Amino acid sequence: MTDSLNIRERYTDHLEDMNLLADGLQSRIWTMLPGIIQSVTINNGSPYAAVQPAAKGRTIASDGTSTFVDLPLLPHCPIWFPRGGGCSLTFPVAEGDECMLLFSSRSIDEWWQNGTAQPAYDLRQHDLSDAVAVVGLTSEAKPISSGSISTDSVQLRADDGKTVIDLNPTTQAVTMTVPGGLTVNGPVKFSSTFEVDGAVTAKSSIAADGDVKAGSISLESHTHPVTDAPGTTGEPE
């Protein structure tokens, strides 16, 4: 009986082997994943979060069937806030907030504890345990509510749009919407005109280097006509 099997089928496909090897190595390299904040801890001013990756992993059984499963909870992800030059921009991070998980190419444990270059504890690379949480990544399921994002100005705002500090580079104006009021703990100095559309209440003295007017009446130069002397003066003029 003649063997009709092609001779090439008797040997391993080296290209396919290389592709399988590359796929296996690539599946162990973590770069970025979306995540959901589960809890937040602030330890001596250093914030970190427990984060659940918002992507499923896949397991393959011995019979070849595959199942999608949750990736493990990442319990100790440093939270990134903009910071530099002695200044920081912080905001409350809450359970359920979305974030972006960035995975370091080397262990970050030693840096996290000491803040300087340290010998790596082990040789792991792109590992799930070396994630940093960057808050602010937003899915379409959780958009910023109450109006669209401004395309003309910089805004520091609450998601509901009720409290906003707006800086417009075109008009060179800053507008603040603060329904709960504005509190300034410290002296305030204005180098130009100051206009108030509402009542002003002072709980202490008010001093002015220049004149003060009530309507058209000057505090410095107004007069009180006297009709009968001695007696009381008339209204200021």
mmCIF file of N, CA and C in Angstrom, residues 82-208:
data_model
loop_
_atom_site.group_PDB
_atom_site.id
_atom_site.type_symbol
_atom_site.label_atom_id
_atom_site.label_comp_id
_atom_site.label_asym_id
_atom_site.label_seq_id
_atom_site.Cartn_x
_atom_site.Cartn_y
_atom_site.Cartn_z
ATOM 1 N N PRO A 82 -1.636 64.559 39.758
ATOM 2 C CA PRO A 82 -0.673 65.536 39.218
ATOM 3 C C PRO A 82 0.058 66.238 40.363
ATOM 4 N N ARG A 83 1.388 66.223 40.298
ATOM 5 C CA ARG A 83 2.169 66.797 41.390
ATOM 6 C C ARG A 83 3.546 67.188 40.895
ATOM 7 N N GLY A 84 4.068 68.305 41.404
ATOM 8 C CA GLY A 84 5.418 68.727 41.056
ATOM 9 C C GLY A 84 5.706 70.102 41.616
ATOM 10 N N GLY A 85 6.978 70.377 41.889
ATOM 11 C CA GLY A 85 7.385 71.690 42.353
ATOM 12 C C GLY A 85 6.780 72.095 43.672
ATOM 13 N N GLY A 86 6.467 71.127 44.518
ATOM 14 C CA GLY A 86 5.866 71.447 45.806
ATOM 15 C C GLY A 86 4.376 71.678 45.763
ATOM 16 N N CYS A 87 3.722 71.399 44.629
ATOM 17 C CA CYS A 87 2.274 71.599 44.488
ATOM 18 C C CYS A 87 1.616 70.288 44.062
ATOM 19 N N SER A 88 0.374 70.107 44.450
ATOM 20 C CA SER A 88 -0.365 68.893 44.116
ATOM 21 C C SER A 88 -1.800 69.246 43.759
ATOM 22 N N LEU A 89 -2.378 68.462 42.863
ATOM 23 C CA LEU A 89 -3.806 68.549 42.553
ATOM 24 C C LEU A 89 -4.424 67.224 42.983
ATOM 25 N N THR A 90 -5.213 67.255 44.036
ATOM 26 C CA THR A 90 -5.839 66.036 44.542
ATOM 27 C C THR A 90 -7.347 66.158 44.455
ATOM 28 N N PHE A 91 -8.017 65.036 44.463
ATOM 29 C CA PHE A 91 -9.474 65.014 44.457
ATOM 30 C C PHE A 91 -9.912 63.700 45.081
ATOM 31 N N PRO A 92 -11.122 63.646 45.603
ATOM 32 C CA PRO A 92 -11.572 62.416 46.264
ATOM 33 C C PRO A 92 -11.755 61.285 45.255
ATOM 34 N N VAL A 93 -11.188 60.147 45.571
ATOM 35 C CA VAL A 93 -11.349 58.943 44.741
ATOM 36 C C VAL A 93 -12.245 57.989 45.518
ATOM 37 N N ALA A 94 -13.304 57.514 44.875
ATOM 38 C CA ALA A 94 -14.315 56.732 45.577
ATOM 39 C C ALA A 94 -14.468 55.348 44.967
ATOM 40 N N GLU A 95 -15.035 54.467 45.745
ATOM 41 C CA GLU A 95 -15.358 53.127 45.260
ATOM 42 C C GLU A 95 -16.273 53.227 44.040
ATOM 43 N N GLY A 96 -15.958 52.484 43.012
ATOM 44 C CA GLY A 96 -16.744 52.515 41.780
ATOM 45 C C GLY A 96 -16.184 53.432 40.715
ATOM 46 N N ASP A 97 -15.228 54.295 41.076
ATOM 47 C CA ASP A 97 -14.604 55.160 40.077
ATOM 48 C C ASP A 97 -13.809 54.324 39.073
ATOM 49 N N GLU A 98 -13.804 54.791 37.840
ATOM 50 C CA GLU A 98 -13.015 54.120 36.804
ATOM 51 C C GLU A 98 -11.591 54.663 36.807
ATOM 52 N N CYS A 99 -10.681 53.862 36.323
ATOM 53 C CA CYS A 99 -9.285 54.286 36.279
ATOM 54 C C CYS A 99 -8.558 53.535 35.176
ATOM 55 N N MET A 100 -7.335 53.947 34.934
ATOM 56 C CA MET A 100 -6.462 53.272 33.995
ATOM 57 C C MET A 100 -5.329 52.633 34.777
ATOM 58 N N LEU A 101 -5.108 51.355 34.565
ATOM 59 C CA LEU A 101 -4.034 50.630 35.232
ATOM 60 C C LEU A 101 -2.831 50.538 34.298
ATOM 61 N N LEU A 102 -1.723 51.110 34.725
ATOM 62 C CA LEU A 102 -0.480 51.019 33.975
ATOM 63 C C LEU A 102 0.442 50.055 34.702
ATOM 64 N N PHE A 103 1.067 49.143 33.957
ATOM 65 C CA PHE A 103 1.897 48.103 34.562
ATOM 66 C C PHE A 103 3.368 48.386 34.278
ATOM 67 N N SER A 104 4.143 48.458 35.353
ATOM 68 C CA SER A 104 5.560 48.771 35.230
ATOM 69 C C SER A 104 6.315 47.607 34.605
ATOM 70 N N SER A 105 7.395 47.934 33.893
ATOM 71 C CA SER A 105 8.221 46.889 33.281
ATOM 72 C C SER A 105 9.110 46.189 34.298
ATOM 73 N N ARG A 106 9.200 46.737 35.525
ATOM 74 C CA ARG A 106 9.970 46.104 36.597
ATOM 75 C C ARG A 106 9.194 46.269 37.898
ATOM 76 N N SER A 107 9.617 45.586 38.932
ATOM 77 C CA SER A 107 8.988 45.676 40.238
ATOM 78 C C SER A 107 9.058 47.111 40.765
ATOM 79 N N ILE A 108 7.932 47.602 41.324
ATOM 80 C CA ILE A 108 7.908 48.950 41.894
ATOM 81 C C ILE A 108 7.861 48.918 43.419
ATOM 82 N N ASP A 109 7.904 47.740 44.017
ATOM 83 C CA ASP A 109 7.778 47.635 45.464
ATOM 84 C C ASP A 109 8.873 48.411 46.188
ATOM 85 N N GLU A 110 10.102 48.263 45.729
ATOM 86 C CA GLU A 110 11.233 48.896 46.411
ATOM 87 C C GLU A 110 11.167 50.416 46.264
ATOM 88 N N TRP A 111 10.824 50.881 45.070
ATOM 89 C CA TRP A 111 10.668 52.331 44.873
ATOM 90 C C TRP A 111 9.543 52.864 45.742
ATOM 91 N N TRP A 112 8.425 52.157 45.817
ATOM 92 C CA TRP A 112 7.274 52.617 46.588
ATOM 93 C C TRP A 112 7.653 52.803 48.063
ATOM 94 N N GLN A 113 8.468 51.928 48.584
ATOM 95 C CA GLN A 113 8.825 51.992 49.994
ATOM 96 C C GLN A 113 9.936 52.989 50.284
ATOM 97 N N ASN A 114 10.856 53.187 49.332
ATOM 98 C CA ASN A 114 12.041 53.991 49.611
ATOM 99 C C ASN A 114 12.160 55.265 48.784
ATOM 100 N N GLY A 115 11.497 55.324 47.626
ATOM 101 C CA GLY A 115 11.505 56.536 46.822
ATOM 102 C C GLY A 115 12.773 56.779 46.027
ATOM 103 N N THR A 116 13.708 55.869 46.015
ATOM 104 C CA THR A 116 14.932 56.007 45.229
ATOM 105 C C THR A 116 15.180 54.711 44.471
ATOM 106 N N ALA A 117 16.164 54.735 43.584
ATOM 107 C CA ALA A 117 16.503 53.535 42.822
ATOM 108 C C ALA A 117 16.997 52.446 43.774
ATOM 109 N N GLN A 118 16.395 51.268 43.670
ATOM 110 C CA GLN A 118 16.720 50.150 44.550
ATOM 111 C C GLN A 118 16.892 48.886 43.729
ATOM 112 N N PRO A 119 17.676 47.931 44.229
ATOM 113 C CA PRO A 119 17.735 46.631 43.555
ATOM 114 C C PRO A 119 16.350 45.985 43.551
ATOM 115 N N ALA A 120 15.984 45.380 42.437
ATOM 116 C CA ALA A 120 14.667 44.755 42.323
ATOM 117 C C ALA A 120 14.580 43.531 43.233
ATOM 118 N N TYR A 121 13.408 43.368 43.845
ATOM 119 C CA TYR A 121 13.196 42.222 44.735
ATOM 120 C C TYR A 121 13.258 40.922 43.951
ATOM 121 N N ASP A 122 12.693 40.938 42.738
ATOM 122 C CA ASP A 122 12.789 39.777 41.858
ATOM 123 C C ASP A 122 12.868 40.269 40.423
ATOM 124 N N LEU A 123 12.837 39.361 39.477
ATOM 125 C CA LEU A 123 13.043 39.719 38.076
ATOM 126 C C LEU A 123 11.743 39.759 37.276
ATOM 127 N N ARG A 124 10.618 39.917 37.959
ATOM 128 C CA ARG A 124 9.352 39.945 37.240
ATOM 129 C C ARG A 124 9.282 41.175 36.337
ATOM 130 N N GLN A 125 8.543 41.038 35.228
ATOM 131 C CA GLN A 125 8.402 42.120 34.264
ATOM 132 C C GLN A 125 6.943 42.217 33.828
ATOM 133 N N HIS A 126 6.435 43.456 33.723
ATOM 134 C CA HIS A 126 5.063 43.693 33.259
ATOM 135 C C HIS A 126 4.074 42.833 34.033
ATOM 136 N N ASP A 127 4.232 42.797 35.355
ATOM 137 C CA ASP A 127 3.436 41.903 36.187
ATOM 138 C C ASP A 127 2.186 42.614 36.693
ATOM 139 N N LEU A 128 1.122 41.838 36.949
ATOM 140 C CA LEU A 128 -0.110 42.413 37.472
ATOM 141 C C LEU A 128 0.088 43.093 38.824
ATOM 142 N N SER A 129 1.078 42.645 39.575
ATOM 143 C CA SER A 129 1.296 43.203 40.909
ATOM 144 C C SER A 129 1.997 44.553 40.882
ATOM 145 N N ASP A 130 2.394 45.040 39.715
ATOM 146 C CA ASP A 130 3.112 46.312 39.606
ATOM 147 C C ASP A 130 2.275 47.338 38.848
ATOM 148 N N ALA A 131 1.027 47.492 39.269
ATOM 149 C CA ALA A 131 0.106 48.409 38.591
ATOM 150 C C ALA A 131 0.037 49.748 39.307
ATOM 151 N N VAL A 132 -0.114 50.813 38.532
ATOM 152 C CA VAL A 132 -0.355 52.158 39.034
ATOM 153 C C VAL A 132 -1.730 52.590 38.524
ATOM 154 N N ALA A 133 -2.560 53.148 39.414
ATOM 155 C CA ALA A 133 -3.915 53.569 39.042
ATOM 156 C C ALA A 133 -3.922 55.049 38.680
ATOM 157 N N VAL A 134 -4.297 55.338 37.435
ATOM 158 C CA VAL A 134 -4.439 56.723 36.964
ATOM 159 C C VAL A 134 -5.938 57.002 36.865
ATOM 160 N N VAL A 135 -6.466 57.762 37.804
ATOM 161 C CA VAL A 135 -7.908 58.018 37.817
ATOM 162 C C VAL A 135 -8.252 59.068 36.770
ATOM 163 N N GLY A 136 -9.459 58.958 36.239
ATOM 164 C CA GLY A 136 -9.929 59.915 35.239
ATOM 165 C C GLY A 136 -10.357 59.284 33.935
ATOM 166 N N LEU A 137 -9.876 58.081 33.647
ATOM 167 C CA LEU A 137 -10.334 57.398 32.433
ATOM 168 C C LEU A 137 -11.827 57.120 32.551
ATOM 169 N N THR A 138 -12.586 57.466 31.505
ATOM 170 C CA THR A 138 -14.038 57.408 31.582
ATOM 171 C C THR A 138 -14.612 56.601 30.424
ATOM 172 N N SER A 139 -15.490 55.683 30.748
ATOM 173 C CA SER A 139 -16.175 54.909 29.717
ATOM 174 C C SER A 139 -17.444 55.644 29.283
ATOM 175 N N GLU A 140 -18.022 55.199 28.187
ATOM 176 C CA GLU A 140 -19.274 55.795 27.724
ATOM 177 C C GLU A 140 -20.414 55.499 28.691
ATOM 178 N N ALA A 141 -20.258 54.455 29.504
ATOM 179 C CA ALA A 141 -21.309 54.107 30.464
ATOM 180 C C ALA A 141 -21.338 55.074 31.641
ATOM 181 N N LYS A 142 -20.238 55.799 31.883
ATOM 182 C CA LYS A 142 -20.180 56.751 32.998
ATOM 183 C C LYS A 142 -19.646 58.085 32.502
ATOM 184 N N PRO A 143 -20.401 58.772 31.650
ATOM 185 C CA PRO A 143 -19.924 60.059 31.112
ATOM 186 C C PRO A 143 -19.997 61.155 32.168
ATOM 187 N N ILE A 144 -19.294 62.253 31.916
ATOM 188 C CA ILE A 144 -19.445 63.435 32.756
ATOM 189 C C ILE A 144 -20.817 64.029 32.482
ATOM 190 N N SER A 145 -21.642 64.099 33.507
ATOM 191 C CA SER A 145 -23.052 64.451 33.325
ATOM 192 C C SER A 145 -23.255 65.960 33.267
ATOM 193 N N SER A 146 -24.495 66.317 33.037
ATOM 194 C CA SER A 146 -24.961 67.703 33.050
ATOM 195 C C SER A 146 -24.174 68.587 32.087
ATOM 196 N N GLY A 147 -24.353 68.337 30.808
ATOM 197 C CA GLY A 147 -23.709 69.181 29.798
ATOM 198 C C GLY A 147 -22.421 68.578 29.276
ATOM 199 N N SER A 148 -22.005 69.075 28.156
ATOM 200 C CA SER A 148 -20.797 68.569 27.524
ATOM 201 C C SER A 148 -19.555 69.197 28.140
ATOM 202 N N ILE A 149 -18.423 68.605 27.840
ATOM 203 C CA ILE A 149 -17.145 69.146 28.293
ATOM 204 C C ILE A 149 -16.843 70.411 27.500
ATOM 205 N N SER A 150 -16.403 71.441 28.192
ATOM 206 C CA SER A 150 -16.124 72.712 27.522
ATOM 207 C C SER A 150 -14.950 72.550 26.565
ATOM 208 N N THR A 151 -15.127 73.056 25.349
ATOM 209 C CA THR A 151 -14.053 73.044 24.358
ATOM 210 C C THR A 151 -13.368 74.398 24.242
ATOM 211 N N ASP A 152 -13.776 75.348 25.067
ATOM 212 C CA ASP A 152 -13.230 76.708 24.993
ATOM 213 C C ASP A 152 -12.442 77.113 26.232
ATOM 214 N N SER A 153 -12.577 76.349 27.311
ATOM 215 C CA SER A 153 -11.991 76.796 28.569
ATOM 216 C C SER A 153 -11.503 75.613 29.392
ATOM 217 N N VAL A 154 -10.688 75.935 30.390
ATOM 218 C CA VAL A 154 -10.250 74.951 31.369
ATOM 219 C C VAL A 154 -11.230 74.985 32.526
ATOM 220 N N GLN A 155 -11.684 73.829 32.965
ATOM 221 C CA GLN A 155 -12.649 73.789 34.047
ATOM 222 C C GLN A 155 -12.198 72.843 35.156
ATOM 223 N N LEU A 156 -12.322 73.330 36.379
ATOM 224 C CA LEU A 156 -12.266 72.473 37.561
ATOM 225 C C LEU A 156 -13.695 72.397 38.043
ATOM 226 N N ARG A 157 -14.295 71.212 37.960
ATOM 227 C CA ARG A 157 -15.741 71.134 38.136
ATOM 228 C C ARG A 157 -16.142 69.852 38.828
ATOM 229 N N ALA A 158 -17.325 69.906 39.430
ATOM 230 C CA ALA A 158 -17.976 68.691 39.886
ATOM 231 C C ALA A 158 -18.608 68.014 38.679
ATOM 232 N N ASP A 159 -18.700 66.682 38.724
ATOM 233 C CA ASP A 159 -19.250 65.960 37.579
ATOM 234 C C ASP A 159 -20.669 66.400 37.242
ATOM 235 N N ASP A 160 -21.447 66.810 38.263
ATOM 236 C CA ASP A 160 -22.825 67.209 37.989
ATOM 237 C C ASP A 160 -22.937 68.608 37.396
ATOM 238 N N GLY A 161 -21.804 69.326 37.282
ATOM 239 C CA GLY A 161 -21.810 70.642 36.658
ATOM 240 C C GLY A 161 -22.353 71.763 37.514
ATOM 241 N N LYS A 162 -22.658 71.484 38.785
ATOM 242 C CA LYS A 162 -23.242 72.520 39.636
ATOM 243 C C LYS A 162 -22.192 73.433 40.252
ATOM 244 N N THR A 163 -20.982 72.953 40.405
ATOM 245 C CA THR A 163 -19.894 73.756 40.965
ATOM 246 C C THR A 163 -18.760 73.759 39.971
ATOM 247 N N VAL A 164 -18.387 74.953 39.480
ATOM 248 C CA VAL A 164 -17.421 75.047 38.378
ATOM 249 C C VAL A 164 -16.511 76.252 38.576
ATOM 250 N N ILE A 165 -15.221 76.041 38.346
ATOM 251 C CA ILE A 165 -14.278 77.150 38.170
ATOM 252 C C ILE A 165 -13.811 77.078 36.720
ATOM 253 N N ASP A 166 -14.086 78.134 35.970
ATOM 254 C CA ASP A 166 -13.880 78.134 34.524
ATOM 255 C C ASP A 166 -12.855 79.208 34.149
ATOM 256 N N LEU A 167 -11.792 78.805 33.465
ATOM 257 C CA LEU A 167 -10.778 79.744 32.970
ATOM 258 C C LEU A 167 -10.809 79.736 31.458
ATOM 259 N N ASN A 168 -11.136 80.899 30.875
ATOM 260 C CA ASN A 168 -11.255 81.027 29.432
ATOM 261 C C ASN A 168 -10.060 81.813 28.888
ATOM 262 N N PRO A 169 -9.175 81.183 28.109
ATOM 263 C CA PRO A 169 -8.000 81.892 27.606
ATOM 264 C C PRO A 169 -8.337 82.933 26.541
ATOM 265 N N THR A 170 -9.474 82.785 25.867
ATOM 266 C CA THR A 170 -9.849 83.741 24.828
ATOM 267 C C THR A 170 -10.346 85.043 25.441
ATOM 268 N N THR A 171 -11.248 84.935 26.396
ATOM 269 C CA THR A 171 -11.790 86.132 27.045
ATOM 270 C C THR A 171 -10.921 86.598 28.206
ATOM 271 N N GLN A 172 -9.934 85.776 28.569
ATOM 272 C CA GLN A 172 -9.044 86.076 29.707
ATOM 273 C C GLN A 172 -9.846 86.310 30.976
ATOM 274 N N ALA A 173 -10.858 85.485 31.159
ATOM 275 C CA ALA A 173 -11.754 85.619 32.309
ATOM 276 C C ALA A 173 -11.821 84.302 33.074
ATOM 277 N N VAL A 174 -12.020 84.429 34.369
ATOM 278 C CA VAL A 174 -12.259 83.289 35.240
ATOM 279 C C VAL A 174 -13.649 83.438 35.835
ATOM 280 N N THR A 175 -14.484 82.417 35.670
ATOM 281 C CA THR A 175 -15.845 82.444 36.185
ATOM 282 C C THR A 175 -16.013 81.312 37.183
ATOM 283 N N MET A 176 -16.550 81.638 38.346
ATOM 284 C CA MET A 176 -16.782 80.634 39.378
ATOM 285 C C MET A 176 -18.270 80.494 39.644
ATOM 286 N N THR A 177 -18.761 79.269 39.618
ATOM 287 C CA THR A 177 -20.136 78.972 39.982
ATOM 288 C C THR A 177 -20.087 78.150 41.263
ATOM 289 N N VAL A 178 -20.469 78.782 42.375
ATOM 290 C CA VAL A 178 -20.315 78.140 43.689
ATOM 291 C C VAL A 178 -21.608 78.309 44.495
ATOM 292 N N PRO A 179 -22.606 77.466 44.266
ATOM 293 C CA PRO A 179 -23.884 77.609 44.979
ATOM 294 C C PRO A 179 -23.740 77.530 46.492
ATOM 295 N N GLY A 180 -22.736 76.820 46.975
ATOM 296 C CA GLY A 180 -22.555 76.698 48.414
ATOM 297 C C GLY A 180 -21.766 77.819 49.037
ATOM 298 N N GLY A 181 -21.306 78.779 48.234
ATOM 299 C CA GLY A 181 -20.558 79.911 48.760
ATOM 300 C C GLY A 181 -19.066 79.749 48.563
ATOM 301 N N LEU A 182 -18.354 80.854 48.695
ATOM 302 C CA LEU A 182 -16.907 80.899 48.529
ATOM 303 C C LEU A 182 -16.278 81.359 49.835
ATOM 304 N N THR A 183 -15.356 80.566 50.365
ATOM 305 C CA THR A 183 -14.674 80.903 51.604
ATOM 306 C C THR A 183 -13.192 81.107 51.321
ATOM 307 N N VAL A 184 -12.667 82.249 51.741
ATOM 308 C CA VAL A 184 -11.247 82.556 51.565
ATOM 309 C C VAL A 184 -10.627 82.707 52.947
ATOM 310 N N ASN A 185 -9.687 81.855 53.282
ATOM 311 C CA ASN A 185 -9.008 81.934 54.569
ATOM 312 C C ASN A 185 -7.685 82.675 54.389
ATOM 313 N N GLY A 186 -7.742 83.980 54.482
ATOM 314 C CA GLY A 186 -6.554 84.792 54.290
ATOM 315 C C GLY A 186 -6.918 86.137 53.713
ATOM 316 N N PRO A 187 -5.965 87.065 53.660
ATOM 317 C CA PRO A 187 -6.237 88.395 53.100
ATOM 318 C C PRO A 187 -6.504 88.319 51.602
ATOM 319 N N VAL A 188 -7.332 89.226 51.124
ATOM 320 C CA VAL A 188 -7.694 89.293 49.708
ATOM 321 C C VAL A 188 -7.312 90.670 49.187
ATOM 322 N N LYS A 189 -6.653 90.714 48.044
ATOM 323 C CA LYS A 189 -6.237 91.983 47.448
ATOM 324 C C LYS A 189 -6.743 92.059 46.019
ATOM 325 N N PHE A 190 -7.385 93.166 45.664
ATOM 326 C CA PHE A 190 -7.843 93.421 44.309
ATOM 327 C C PHE A 190 -7.060 94.606 43.753
ATOM 328 N N SER A 191 -6.502 94.454 42.577
ATOM 329 C CA SER A 191 -5.708 95.528 41.983
ATOM 330 C C SER A 191 -6.496 96.316 40.941
ATOM 331 N N SER A 192 -7.788 96.018 40.813
ATOM 332 C CA SER A 192 -8.621 96.747 39.860
ATOM 333 C C SER A 192 -9.985 96.966 40.497
ATOM 334 N N THR A 193 -10.974 97.271 39.688
ATOM 335 C CA THR A 193 -12.302 97.547 40.213
ATOM 336 C C THR A 193 -12.920 96.279 40.790
ATOM 337 N N PHE A 194 -13.846 96.477 41.716
ATOM 338 C CA PHE A 194 -14.504 95.375 42.400
ATOM 339 C C PHE A 194 -15.992 95.673 42.425
ATOM 340 N N GLU A 195 -16.772 94.834 41.776
ATOM 341 C CA GLU A 195 -18.207 95.079 41.656
ATOM 342 C C GLU A 195 -18.973 93.928 42.282
ATOM 343 N N VAL A 196 -19.974 94.264 43.095
ATOM 344 C CA VAL A 196 -20.779 93.262 43.782
ATOM 345 C C VAL A 196 -22.235 93.449 43.398
ATOM 346 N N ASP A 197 -22.853 92.402 42.866
ATOM 347 C CA ASP A 197 -24.283 92.441 42.551
ATOM 348 C C ASP A 197 -25.048 91.797 43.703
ATOM 349 N N GLY A 198 -25.126 92.479 44.812
ATOM 350 C CA GLY A 198 -25.799 91.932 45.977
ATOM 351 C C GLY A 198 -25.366 92.674 47.225
ATOM 352 N N ALA A 199 -25.911 92.271 48.349
ATOM 353 C CA ALA A 199 -25.611 92.928 49.609
ATOM 354 C C ALA A 199 -24.225 92.535 50.105
ATOM 355 N N VAL A 200 -23.598 93.450 50.848
ATOM 356 C CA VAL A 200 -22.294 93.207 51.458
ATOM 357 C C VAL A 200 -22.445 93.346 52.965
ATOM 358 N N THR A 201 -22.010 92.323 53.683
ATOM 359 C CA THR A 201 -22.067 92.334 55.139
ATOM 360 C C THR A 201 -20.662 92.215 55.693
ATOM 361 N N ALA A 202 -20.295 93.133 56.578
ATOM 362 C CA ALA A 202 -18.971 93.100 57.209
ATOM 363 C C ALA A 202 -19.132 92.875 58.701
ATOM 364 N N LYS A 203 -18.349 91.922 59.243
ATOM 365 C CA LYS A 203 -18.407 91.627 60.671
ATOM 366 C C LYS A 203 -17.316 92.365 61.440
ATOM 367 N N SER A 204 -16.624 93.256 60.762
ATOM 368 C CA SER A 204 -15.597 94.061 61.409
ATOM 369 C C SER A 204 -15.568 95.410 60.723
ATOM 370 N N SER A 205 -14.542 96.214 60.986
ATOM 371 C CA SER A 205 -14.469 97.558 60.428
ATOM 372 C C SER A 205 -14.128 97.530 58.945
ATOM 373 N N ILE A 206 -14.483 98.598 58.259
ATOM 374 C CA ILE A 206 -14.155 98.785 56.853
ATOM 375 C C ILE A 206 -13.351 100.073 56.731
ATOM 376 N N ALA A 207 -12.184 100.011 56.113
ATOM 377 C CA ALA A 207 -11.320 101.181 55.932
ATOM 378 C C ALA A 207 -11.129 101.440 54.451
ATOM 379 N N ALA A 208 -11.065 102.716 54.068
ATOM 380 C CA ALA A 208 -10.875 103.088 52.671
ATOM 381 C C ALA A 208 -9.863 104.211 52.580
#
